[in-house]
């Protein structure tokens, strides 16, 4: 990295001892001074990195990839990681220079550590080029070296006390946190409580990346989800529910606030701000215990503001994990070291290879959520669960059954193989949902609980030549399951055929709980689709979807429509209208062509429908979309 200043500094002839006549920068540090300076820089770097992370998210509203990789215990792990790395490197330097004191002049040592500190900080700037990072870090290190060299004696007098105080504080916080985390928790009475009275509990289940037509209750060819089929028979199933966006963050933001994505701040690297209240806030205000348990830790986390209103939100990889490797990789420098080829080779030799792609399984989510629930007694609760088991890569846990992935099936097409694995993930997920519901029932909770099962978006398997999600607004990515089940508040065995939007789930929940509809939830209660007689039904809420992430479409999906700029779609009057980023329009008939393979936009007799839907979209979004 910083080759030239090293050479130029090392080349200059250094006195072998701290003679008074030498310039302060050329004086060598004693071994103990070298260690103390290293430790001091470790403490300083840890606190600066932690402060920088918090300031970026809390003050500037900026979330980076690094922020999302942070462990739950980051507030002490990040400082401790830096402290360990700097102290160990100081020890190594002590050994290496024990007999060559001229190599550890104040100037060299200050520069070395100041460079590492500066790199730790500037490498957090997402838009900065790697070369610019190094140049900027060298510049900052030079300034710091000059500053400290001028005040060398003062610094060396203060550094030991500051280093001991800082290190002690970090270790004390770590100790208290680990102790309180490991303490056995009182799980409360295990007897079933009298729960049929009082406001209903709410269990909101998001099956991340699950397309509706892959599920048994939606007529999937394979019986992937018998537990969901049973649940659907006990309540209301929406046949044509659509998500507001084809990727996680905006659709969850919509689900929680009852607003369209374009009204919300949430976007890649930008958290949901507090402009609109959330469902969790509304329920917490009414005395509910609110807990969120998230397996999609990357896009559905507290850093993105989705925890607002939850008094308990678990969104980190194996968040209780405290291991030396976890501590080390909690700082930017630590991640650099741990993921280096050398470190990986050492780790491999010392133990089993470490897989950093942690994945929270449905089993883990259930375990954490049920543990949280145990001490809530008769307090009504709102439990939000985001299951990530069906997201790419489609890998059910080792112990899970492989019903559809056949040994020797390599001869099949990639899309078929992916589909088999996807369906196996569904089998596992469904079995875990079955377990969760059985446990809630045995605790006497289910008889007064509103269960909502939905998804944040679907997944493409080659439709329109596309795979994955977040790349288009076709049905494969937007058609999501939606079921609402309560023993007395939803009519069993009801199927609703009207197209509905994920946006209307929050107002529906408040309506079904008899808590009224929060004025800030712009949508309408979906109860209007089944409670009124057919003639009185007045449910003509718009079903809008949107994707605006042209710069973040995965490179492998070359022809993704989302790459051409912000696109929107609206579903109404039995048709779906799509307005692409380049202005091109598409029109599909929902009933005759559910697969959306026959674009009607150019047909003369479709122009009237096109015109109506164009106007409706303009009304909903409040802007002239067609440049007229
Ligand atoms: Zn998702």
XYZ file of C-alpha atoms and ligand atoms in Angstrom:
629
model
C 0.000 0.000 0.000
C 1.980 3.037 1.236
C 5.333 2.015 -0.169
C 7.079 5.306 -0.837
C 6.841 7.055 2.537
C 8.009 3.876 4.205
C 11.138 3.820 2.113
C 11.885 7.484 2.403
C 11.417 7.446 6.158
C 13.385 4.267 6.696
C 16.239 5.402 4.468
C 16.990 8.479 6.520
C 19.731 7.699 9.009
C 18.279 7.392 12.475
C 20.099 7.815 15.778
C 20.116 4.550 17.744
C 19.059 6.218 20.905
C 16.916 9.092 22.010
C 19.725 11.630 22.112
C 18.498 15.126 23.012
C 20.241 16.673 20.052
C 18.244 14.673 17.461
C 15.031 15.963 15.883
C 11.975 14.603 17.740
C 10.791 12.585 14.724
C 14.079 10.735 14.490
C 14.128 9.579 18.092
C 13.493 5.894 18.524
C 10.670 4.664 20.732
C 11.383 2.185 23.479
C 9.688 -1.192 23.115
C 7.112 -0.320 25.777
C 6.436 3.031 24.082
C 5.933 1.255 20.764
C 3.401 -1.115 22.330
C 1.547 1.700 24.095
C 1.358 3.807 20.927
C -0.035 0.823 18.985
C -2.635 0.161 21.658
C -3.583 3.838 21.838
C -4.162 3.913 18.088
C -6.246 0.728 18.420
C -8.533 2.391 20.963
C -8.770 5.579 18.918
C -9.503 3.722 15.667
C -12.187 1.606 17.329
C -14.011 4.612 18.725
C -13.667 6.603 15.485
C -14.942 3.712 13.367
C -17.888 3.126 15.686
C -18.663 6.868 15.754
C -18.367 7.071 11.967
C -20.756 4.169 11.432
C -23.343 5.607 13.803
C -23.027 9.108 12.353
C -23.424 7.844 8.780
C -26.617 5.976 9.606
C -28.200 8.169 12.251
C -27.191 11.635 11.034
C -26.683 11.244 7.306
C -29.211 8.464 6.729
C -26.716 6.346 4.825
C -26.437 2.584 5.028
C -23.406 0.844 3.568
C -22.585 -2.758 2.849
C -20.261 -2.721 5.865
C -23.008 -1.503 8.179
C -25.106 -4.473 7.186
C -22.346 -6.939 8.026
C -22.241 -5.781 11.622
C -22.884 -8.117 14.513
C -25.547 -7.274 17.103
C -22.762 -6.622 19.623
C -21.060 -4.159 17.266
C -20.875 -1.391 19.886
C -18.054 -3.201 21.679
C -16.988 -5.680 18.999
C -15.873 -2.954 16.545
C -13.635 -1.206 19.144
C -12.345 -4.523 20.500
C -11.471 -5.790 17.022
C -9.348 -2.691 16.390
C -7.803 -2.861 19.853
C -6.727 -6.482 19.322
C -5.412 -5.924 15.789
C -3.376 -2.847 16.702
C -2.022 -4.329 19.963
C -1.012 -7.590 18.300
C 0.641 -5.726 15.442
C 2.511 -3.617 18.023
C 3.758 -6.787 19.727
C 4.922 -8.169 16.381
C 6.721 -4.894 15.669
C 8.343 -5.023 19.104
C 9.722 -8.485 18.392
C 10.789 -7.568 14.864
C 12.620 -4.402 15.895
C 13.911 -5.536 19.303
C 17.499 -5.394 18.091
C 17.090 -2.635 15.513
C 15.772 0.411 17.399
C 16.427 2.744 14.469
C 13.494 1.086 12.678
C 11.071 2.273 15.329
C 11.553 6.011 15.286
C 8.558 8.023 16.424
C 7.913 9.255 12.915
C 7.797 5.778 11.362
C 5.611 4.314 14.098
C 3.224 7.290 14.144
C 2.915 7.189 10.372
C 2.282 3.461 10.244
C -0.531 3.530 12.780
C -1.981 6.820 11.576
C -2.154 5.287 8.090
C -4.046 2.212 9.344
C -6.451 4.431 11.285
C -7.018 6.739 8.331
C -7.545 3.813 5.932
C -10.107 2.283 8.317
C -12.086 5.504 8.189
C -11.785 6.562 4.538
C -12.465 3.061 3.216
C -15.965 3.443 4.643
C -16.767 6.065 2.006
C -18.730 3.991 -0.523
C -17.995 6.027 -3.650
C -14.251 6.328 -3.132
C -11.922 4.488 -5.549
C -9.355 2.140 -3.993
C -6.423 4.298 -5.153
C -8.105 7.428 -3.779
C -8.547 5.638 -0.446
C -4.799 5.001 -0.246
C -3.840 8.535 -1.324
C -6.260 10.117 1.135
C -5.122 7.822 3.946
C -1.459 8.703 3.242
C -2.317 12.409 3.328
C -4.142 12.103 6.639
C -1.354 9.953 8.064
C 1.273 12.570 7.115
C -0.691 15.350 8.827
C -1.216 13.221 11.951
C 2.459 12.183 12.032
C 3.567 15.817 11.861
C 1.126 16.794 14.601
C 2.197 14.005 16.965
C 5.905 14.384 16.259
C 5.729 18.044 17.311
C 4.005 17.043 20.557
C 5.903 13.812 21.024
C 6.709 14.074 24.717
C 3.189 15.187 25.663
C 1.687 12.400 23.580
C 3.954 9.727 25.053
C 3.055 10.959 28.540
C -0.715 10.836 27.934
C -0.862 7.721 25.709
C -0.345 5.014 28.398
C -3.139 6.299 30.618
C -5.491 6.868 27.689
C -4.723 3.431 26.234
C -5.294 1.652 29.556
C -8.490 3.593 30.238
C -9.861 2.998 26.725
C -8.940 -0.685 26.615
C -10.371 -1.209 30.103
C -13.620 0.464 29.138
C -14.018 -1.607 25.961
C -13.301 -4.857 27.821
C -15.665 -3.897 30.659
C -18.539 -3.150 28.249
C -17.845 -6.424 26.415
C -17.836 -8.330 29.712
C -21.109 -6.817 30.926
C -22.774 -7.436 27.551
C -21.620 -11.067 27.269
C -22.610 -11.736 30.884
C -26.099 -10.265 30.497
C -26.615 -12.053 27.148
C -25.686 -15.437 28.605
C -27.724 -15.080 31.760
C -30.637 -17.517 31.809
C -33.832 -15.667 30.917
C -36.990 -16.144 32.912
C -39.349 -17.637 30.346
C -42.438 -16.899 32.413
C -45.354 -19.195 33.099
C -45.638 -22.035 30.608
C -49.309 -22.705 31.288
C -51.740 -21.701 28.589
C -53.185 -18.319 29.441
C -56.770 -17.226 29.038
C -56.210 -15.527 25.713
C -59.616 -15.544 24.076
C -60.410 -12.204 25.692
C -58.753 -8.870 25.051
C -57.421 -7.492 21.784
C -56.257 -10.142 19.300
C -52.557 -10.851 18.850
C -51.044 -10.354 15.417
C -48.549 -12.666 13.722
C -47.376 -11.146 10.434
C -45.406 -13.657 8.380
C -43.435 -12.576 5.310
C -42.178 -15.464 3.188
C -39.329 -13.623 1.498
C -39.153 -14.320 -2.269
C -42.140 -16.698 -2.346
C -44.292 -16.444 -5.460
C -47.950 -17.213 -4.922
C -48.270 -19.918 -7.572
C -45.573 -22.031 -5.904
C -47.848 -22.753 -2.932
C -50.394 -25.534 -2.497
C -53.314 -23.183 -1.663
C -52.626 -21.317 -4.924
C -52.889 -24.499 -6.987
C -49.200 -25.372 -7.322
C -48.666 -28.669 -9.173
C -46.540 -29.989 -6.309
C -47.920 -30.197 -2.783
C -45.204 -27.921 -1.409
C -47.047 -26.345 1.490
C -49.775 -28.461 3.159
C -49.651 -26.402 6.369
C -50.326 -23.184 4.466
C -53.152 -24.947 2.597
C -54.767 -25.882 5.916
C -54.303 -22.351 7.237
C -55.848 -20.831 4.096
C -58.992 -22.938 4.542
C -59.500 -21.355 7.963
C -59.568 -17.773 6.710
C -59.458 -15.470 3.689
C -57.161 -16.062 0.725
C -56.481 -13.339 -1.856
C -55.972 -14.886 -5.260
C -54.505 -11.821 -6.947
C -52.414 -9.970 -4.351
C -49.511 -7.929 -5.698
C -46.473 -6.506 -4.028
C -45.676 -2.809 -4.306
C -42.130 -3.580 -5.453
C -40.154 -6.592 -6.708
C -37.492 -6.374 -4.005
C -37.314 -6.519 -0.224
C -36.679 -3.051 1.145
C -39.404 -0.976 -0.569
C -42.051 -3.672 -0.244
C -41.445 -4.085 3.497
C -41.461 -0.285 3.867
C -44.845 -0.235 2.094
C -46.178 -3.102 4.175
C -45.254 -1.298 7.409
C -46.421 2.196 6.475
C -49.343 1.577 4.105
C -47.677 3.845 1.529
C -46.379 3.431 -2.024
C -42.610 3.105 -2.491
C -42.367 6.480 -4.306
C -43.756 8.200 -1.180
C -41.057 6.672 1.022
C -37.380 7.437 1.504
C -36.275 3.791 1.700
C -33.909 2.879 -1.152
C -30.549 1.216 -1.734
C -28.273 2.749 0.933
C -31.043 5.006 2.267
C -33.167 4.139 5.310
C -36.888 4.623 5.779
C -37.291 8.000 7.484
C -39.920 8.866 10.064
C -42.280 10.741 7.710
C -45.012 8.097 8.116
C -45.892 6.060 11.210
C -45.459 2.304 11.062
C -47.823 -0.520 11.895
C -45.580 -1.531 14.814
C -45.766 2.027 16.202
C -49.549 2.024 15.922
C -49.780 -1.276 17.792
C -47.135 -0.364 20.397
C -49.134 2.825 21.117
C -52.134 0.618 21.849
C -50.285 -1.493 24.406
C -48.998 -4.315 22.208
C -45.647 -5.992 22.815
C -43.936 -5.691 19.438
C -41.204 -8.064 18.257
C -39.567 -8.384 14.816
C -37.452 -11.412 13.781
C -35.727 -11.032 10.479
C -33.788 -13.570 8.434
C -33.210 -11.246 5.453
C -30.593 -9.387 7.437
C -29.286 -7.466 4.453
C -32.369 -5.571 3.304
C -34.806 -5.861 6.154
C -32.862 -4.573 9.097
C -32.863 -1.846 11.699
C -30.197 0.111 9.819
C -32.815 0.588 7.104
C -35.281 1.913 9.671
C -37.638 -1.067 9.468
C -37.388 -1.649 13.232
C -39.338 1.529 14.045
C -42.065 0.764 16.579
C -40.706 -2.653 17.582
C -39.564 -2.894 21.162
C -37.542 -5.948 20.180
C -35.986 -6.428 16.731
C -33.539 -9.196 15.838
C -31.902 -8.690 12.500
C -28.283 -9.772 12.695
C -26.609 -12.943 11.543
C -26.723 -15.351 14.458
C -26.872 -12.187 16.502
C -25.931 -13.813 19.791
C -22.723 -15.259 18.358
C -19.629 -14.052 20.146
C -16.533 -15.823 18.872
C -12.968 -14.583 18.280
C -13.571 -14.601 14.515
C -16.862 -12.688 14.932
C -15.088 -10.081 17.051
C -12.248 -9.764 14.565
C -14.478 -9.255 11.549
C -16.510 -6.547 13.303
C -14.100 -3.834 12.176
C -13.192 -2.822 8.657
C -9.545 -3.667 9.203
C -10.560 -6.982 10.749
C -12.712 -7.883 7.753
C -9.794 -7.055 5.475
C -7.521 -9.326 7.495
C -9.985 -12.198 7.984
C -10.970 -12.363 4.333
C -7.385 -12.199 3.068
C -6.090 -15.326 1.338
C -3.441 -15.868 3.996
C -5.933 -15.709 6.872
C -8.367 -17.994 5.049
C -5.593 -20.554 4.546
C -4.682 -20.393 8.246
C -8.326 -20.645 9.334
C -8.845 -23.628 7.025
C -5.855 -25.400 8.513
C -6.814 -24.627 12.094
C -10.467 -25.612 11.844
C -13.260 -26.202 9.395
C -13.502 -23.473 6.729
C -15.523 -20.522 7.947
C -18.543 -19.702 5.825
C -19.424 -16.049 6.298
C -22.651 -16.275 4.318
C -24.641 -16.787 7.463
C -28.209 -17.677 6.964
C -30.918 -17.587 9.563
C -33.208 -20.539 9.039
C -36.911 -20.614 9.790
C -36.045 -22.846 12.745
C -33.809 -20.126 14.220
C -36.437 -17.450 13.619
C -39.074 -19.576 15.384
C -36.714 -20.280 18.298
C -35.961 -16.568 18.813
C -39.557 -15.406 18.363
C -41.032 -18.019 20.703
C -38.383 -17.261 23.339
C -39.299 -13.569 23.131
C -42.983 -14.382 23.476
C -42.503 -16.523 26.559
C -42.463 -13.726 29.109
C -45.268 -11.641 27.598
C -48.029 -13.253 29.708
C -51.433 -11.975 28.635
C -50.149 -8.799 27.001
C -51.356 -8.649 23.385
C -48.446 -9.053 20.985
C -47.464 -8.188 17.439
C -44.929 -10.623 16.054
C -43.338 -9.926 12.658
C -41.436 -12.808 11.083
C -39.386 -12.567 7.907
C -38.365 -16.041 6.673
C -35.528 -16.142 4.158
C -35.273 -19.878 3.432
C -36.646 -19.665 -0.107
C -34.294 -16.897 -1.234
C -31.418 -17.653 -3.611
C -29.210 -19.699 -3.122
C -31.945 -22.282 -2.689
C -30.390 -24.415 0.020
C -32.565 -25.962 2.703
C -30.762 -26.785 5.968
C -28.715 -30.001 5.867
C -31.188 -31.941 7.966
C -34.220 -30.922 5.867
C -35.950 -33.345 3.530
C -35.074 -33.197 -0.211
C -38.330 -34.160 -1.832
C -37.865 -32.701 -5.301
C -34.100 -32.383 -5.765
C -33.178 -35.744 -7.227
C -29.710 -37.276 -7.067
C -28.282 -37.461 -10.579
C -30.631 -34.749 -11.797
C -27.742 -32.757 -13.300
C -28.996 -33.566 -16.793
C -31.931 -31.197 -16.239
C -31.962 -27.554 -17.284
C -30.643 -24.971 -14.843
C -34.124 -23.472 -14.461
C -35.613 -26.876 -13.578
C -32.857 -27.610 -11.088
C -33.393 -24.209 -9.485
C -37.131 -24.834 -9.342
C -36.658 -28.220 -7.650
C -34.390 -26.697 -5.028
C -36.777 -23.746 -4.549
C -39.658 -26.147 -3.930
C -37.563 -28.143 -1.434
C -36.932 -24.896 0.447
C -40.705 -24.345 0.505
C -41.259 -27.815 1.985
C -38.864 -26.985 4.814
C -40.360 -23.533 5.363
C -43.903 -24.915 5.435
C -42.932 -27.525 8.033
C -41.499 -24.764 10.230
C -44.651 -22.653 9.870
C -46.591 -25.728 10.953
C -44.382 -26.000 14.034
C -44.784 -22.337 14.897
C -48.581 -22.496 14.669
C -48.674 -25.730 16.709
C -46.551 -24.135 19.427
C -48.739 -21.018 19.512
C -51.768 -23.258 19.784
C -50.285 -25.304 22.633
C -49.579 -22.057 24.477
C -53.223 -21.085 24.095
C -52.378 -18.079 21.924
C -53.704 -19.082 18.536
C -57.386 -18.853 19.444
C -57.139 -15.081 19.616
C -54.447 -14.395 17.046
C -54.755 -12.852 13.604
C -52.271 -14.637 11.354
C -51.257 -12.925 8.124
C -49.133 -14.794 5.602
C -47.723 -12.892 2.652
C -44.495 -12.238 0.770
C -42.458 -9.225 -0.241
C -42.039 -10.284 -3.901
C -41.861 -13.340 -6.110
C -39.044 -14.871 -8.129
C -38.531 -15.369 -11.855
C -37.639 -18.755 -13.322
C -37.101 -17.862 -16.960
C -40.403 -16.050 -17.635
C -39.721 -13.261 -20.163
C -36.151 -14.596 -20.206
C -35.568 -13.309 -16.666
C -34.493 -14.924 -13.425
C -34.440 -13.729 -9.829
C -36.210 -10.582 -8.669
C -35.884 -6.802 -8.672
C -35.426 -6.882 -12.436
C -38.929 -6.302 -13.855
C -42.579 -5.738 -12.954
C -43.917 -8.976 -14.411
C -46.272 -11.209 -12.498
C -43.532 -13.723 -11.633
C -41.965 -11.066 -9.410
C -45.091 -9.335 -8.111
C -47.788 -11.975 -7.577
C -47.577 -12.786 -3.866
C -49.558 -14.946 -1.455
C -51.860 -13.171 0.988
C -53.944 -14.918 3.648
C -55.658 -13.483 6.701
C -56.795 -15.900 9.383
C -58.521 -15.306 12.709
C -60.902 -17.814 14.328
C -63.789 -15.318 14.507
C -62.848 -12.166 12.611
C -62.250 -13.623 9.153
C -64.756 -15.910 7.391
C -63.278 -19.385 6.884
C -62.861 -20.711 3.371
C -63.191 -17.318 1.676
C -61.386 -16.633 -1.577
C -61.179 -13.047 -2.859
C -60.541 -12.572 -6.575
C -60.145 -8.780 -6.736
C -56.546 -7.653 -7.292
C -55.252 -6.154 -4.037
C -52.001 -4.558 -2.946
C -49.579 -5.254 -0.123
C -50.063 -1.584 0.769
C -53.519 -2.318 2.151
C -52.390 -4.934 4.676
C -51.556 -2.450 7.490
C -54.973 -0.683 7.438
C -56.652 -4.102 7.238
C -54.905 -5.297 10.387
C -55.983 -2.218 12.381
C -59.521 -2.613 11.040
C -59.749 -6.303 12.005
C -58.465 -5.502 15.501
C -61.224 -2.870 15.855
C -58.559 -0.254 16.449
C -59.731 1.969 13.620
C -57.620 2.859 10.620
C -54.741 5.177 11.245
C -55.275 8.269 9.097
C -51.712 8.016 7.857
C -52.329 4.616 6.325
C -53.382 5.747 2.896
C -54.877 2.415 1.837
C -58.239 0.854 2.633
C -59.104 -2.154 4.766
C -59.280 -5.304 2.678
C -62.185 -6.412 4.873
C -64.297 -4.403 2.423
C -63.673 -7.136 -0.137
C -65.498 -9.789 1.862
C -67.665 -8.161 4.528
C -70.099 -6.272 2.291
C -72.583 -8.023 0.051
C -71.424 -8.412 -3.532
C -73.604 -5.517 -4.691
C -72.328 -3.140 -1.997
C -68.713 -3.990 -2.421
C -66.712 -0.906 -3.052
C -63.155 -1.957 -3.332
C -61.471 -0.149 -6.143
C -58.166 0.624 -4.513
C -55.301 1.018 -6.974
C -52.711 -1.757 -7.209
C -49.475 0.024 -8.048
C -46.007 -1.487 -8.245
C -42.713 0.201 -8.821
C -39.020 -0.512 -9.281
C -36.376 2.177 -9.360
C -32.938 0.614 -9.018
C -31.441 0.736 -12.504
C -27.914 0.983 -11.109
C -28.331 -2.045 -8.865
C -29.701 -4.651 -11.243
C -27.411 -7.706 -11.058
C -24.965 -7.776 -13.981
C -25.929 -11.328 -14.961
C -29.499 -10.247 -15.791
C -28.473 -8.401 -18.933
C -31.885 -7.705 -20.457
C -33.617 -6.668 -17.243
C -36.280 -4.035 -17.989
C -35.480 -2.418 -14.607
C -32.090 -1.481 -16.044
C -33.764 1.114 -18.318
C -34.803 3.359 -15.416
C -37.725 3.685 -13.018
C -40.720 1.643 -14.072
C -44.267 1.434 -12.754
C -47.214 -0.846 -13.255
C -50.856 -0.681 -12.330
C -53.429 -3.465 -12.213
C -57.120 -2.604 -12.628
C -60.163 -3.383 -14.793
C -58.857 -6.892 -15.445
C -55.638 -5.645 -17.000
C -52.074 -4.838 -16.072
C -50.366 -1.797 -17.540
C -46.577 -1.397 -17.391
C -44.740 1.851 -18.105
C -41.047 1.165 -18.726
C -38.163 3.502 -17.894
C -37.682 4.302 -21.593
C -41.364 5.228 -22.012
C -42.409 1.962 -23.684
C -45.846 0.753 -22.569
C -47.150 -2.808 -22.128
C -50.685 -4.050 -21.563
C -51.775 -7.537 -20.497
C -55.141 -9.131 -19.973
C -55.295 -10.635 -16.461
C -57.840 -13.330 -17.263
C -57.056 -14.456 -20.826
C -53.300 -14.153 -20.438
C -52.251 -14.566 -16.783
C -48.671 -15.383 -17.830
C -48.411 -11.938 -19.487
C -47.028 -13.338 -22.709
C -49.212 -11.379 -25.139
C -48.582 -7.618 -25.045
C -51.718 -5.772 -26.248
C -50.324 -2.233 -26.137
C -50.074 -1.855 -29.925
C -53.529 -3.200 -30.755
C -56.029 -0.609 -31.938
C -58.909 -1.899 -29.793
C -56.727 -1.822 -26.652
C -56.101 1.930 -26.858
C -59.117 2.826 -24.727
C -57.932 0.533 -21.890
C -54.430 1.858 -22.256
C -55.707 5.417 -21.959
C -57.752 4.607 -18.829
C -54.884 2.867 -17.070
C -52.448 5.608 -18.025
C -54.787 8.154 -16.446
C -55.254 6.029 -13.358
C -51.503 5.769 -12.901
C -51.162 9.528 -13.250
C -53.869 9.980 -10.628
C -52.237 7.593 -8.178
C -48.731 8.914 -8.581
C -49.845 12.516 -8.927
C -47.602 13.209 -11.895
C -47.797 13.256 -15.670
C -45.978 10.070 -16.541
C -46.238 10.192 -20.292
C -44.622 13.541 -20.877
C -47.806 15.048 -22.341
Zn -37.193 -10.075 -0.376
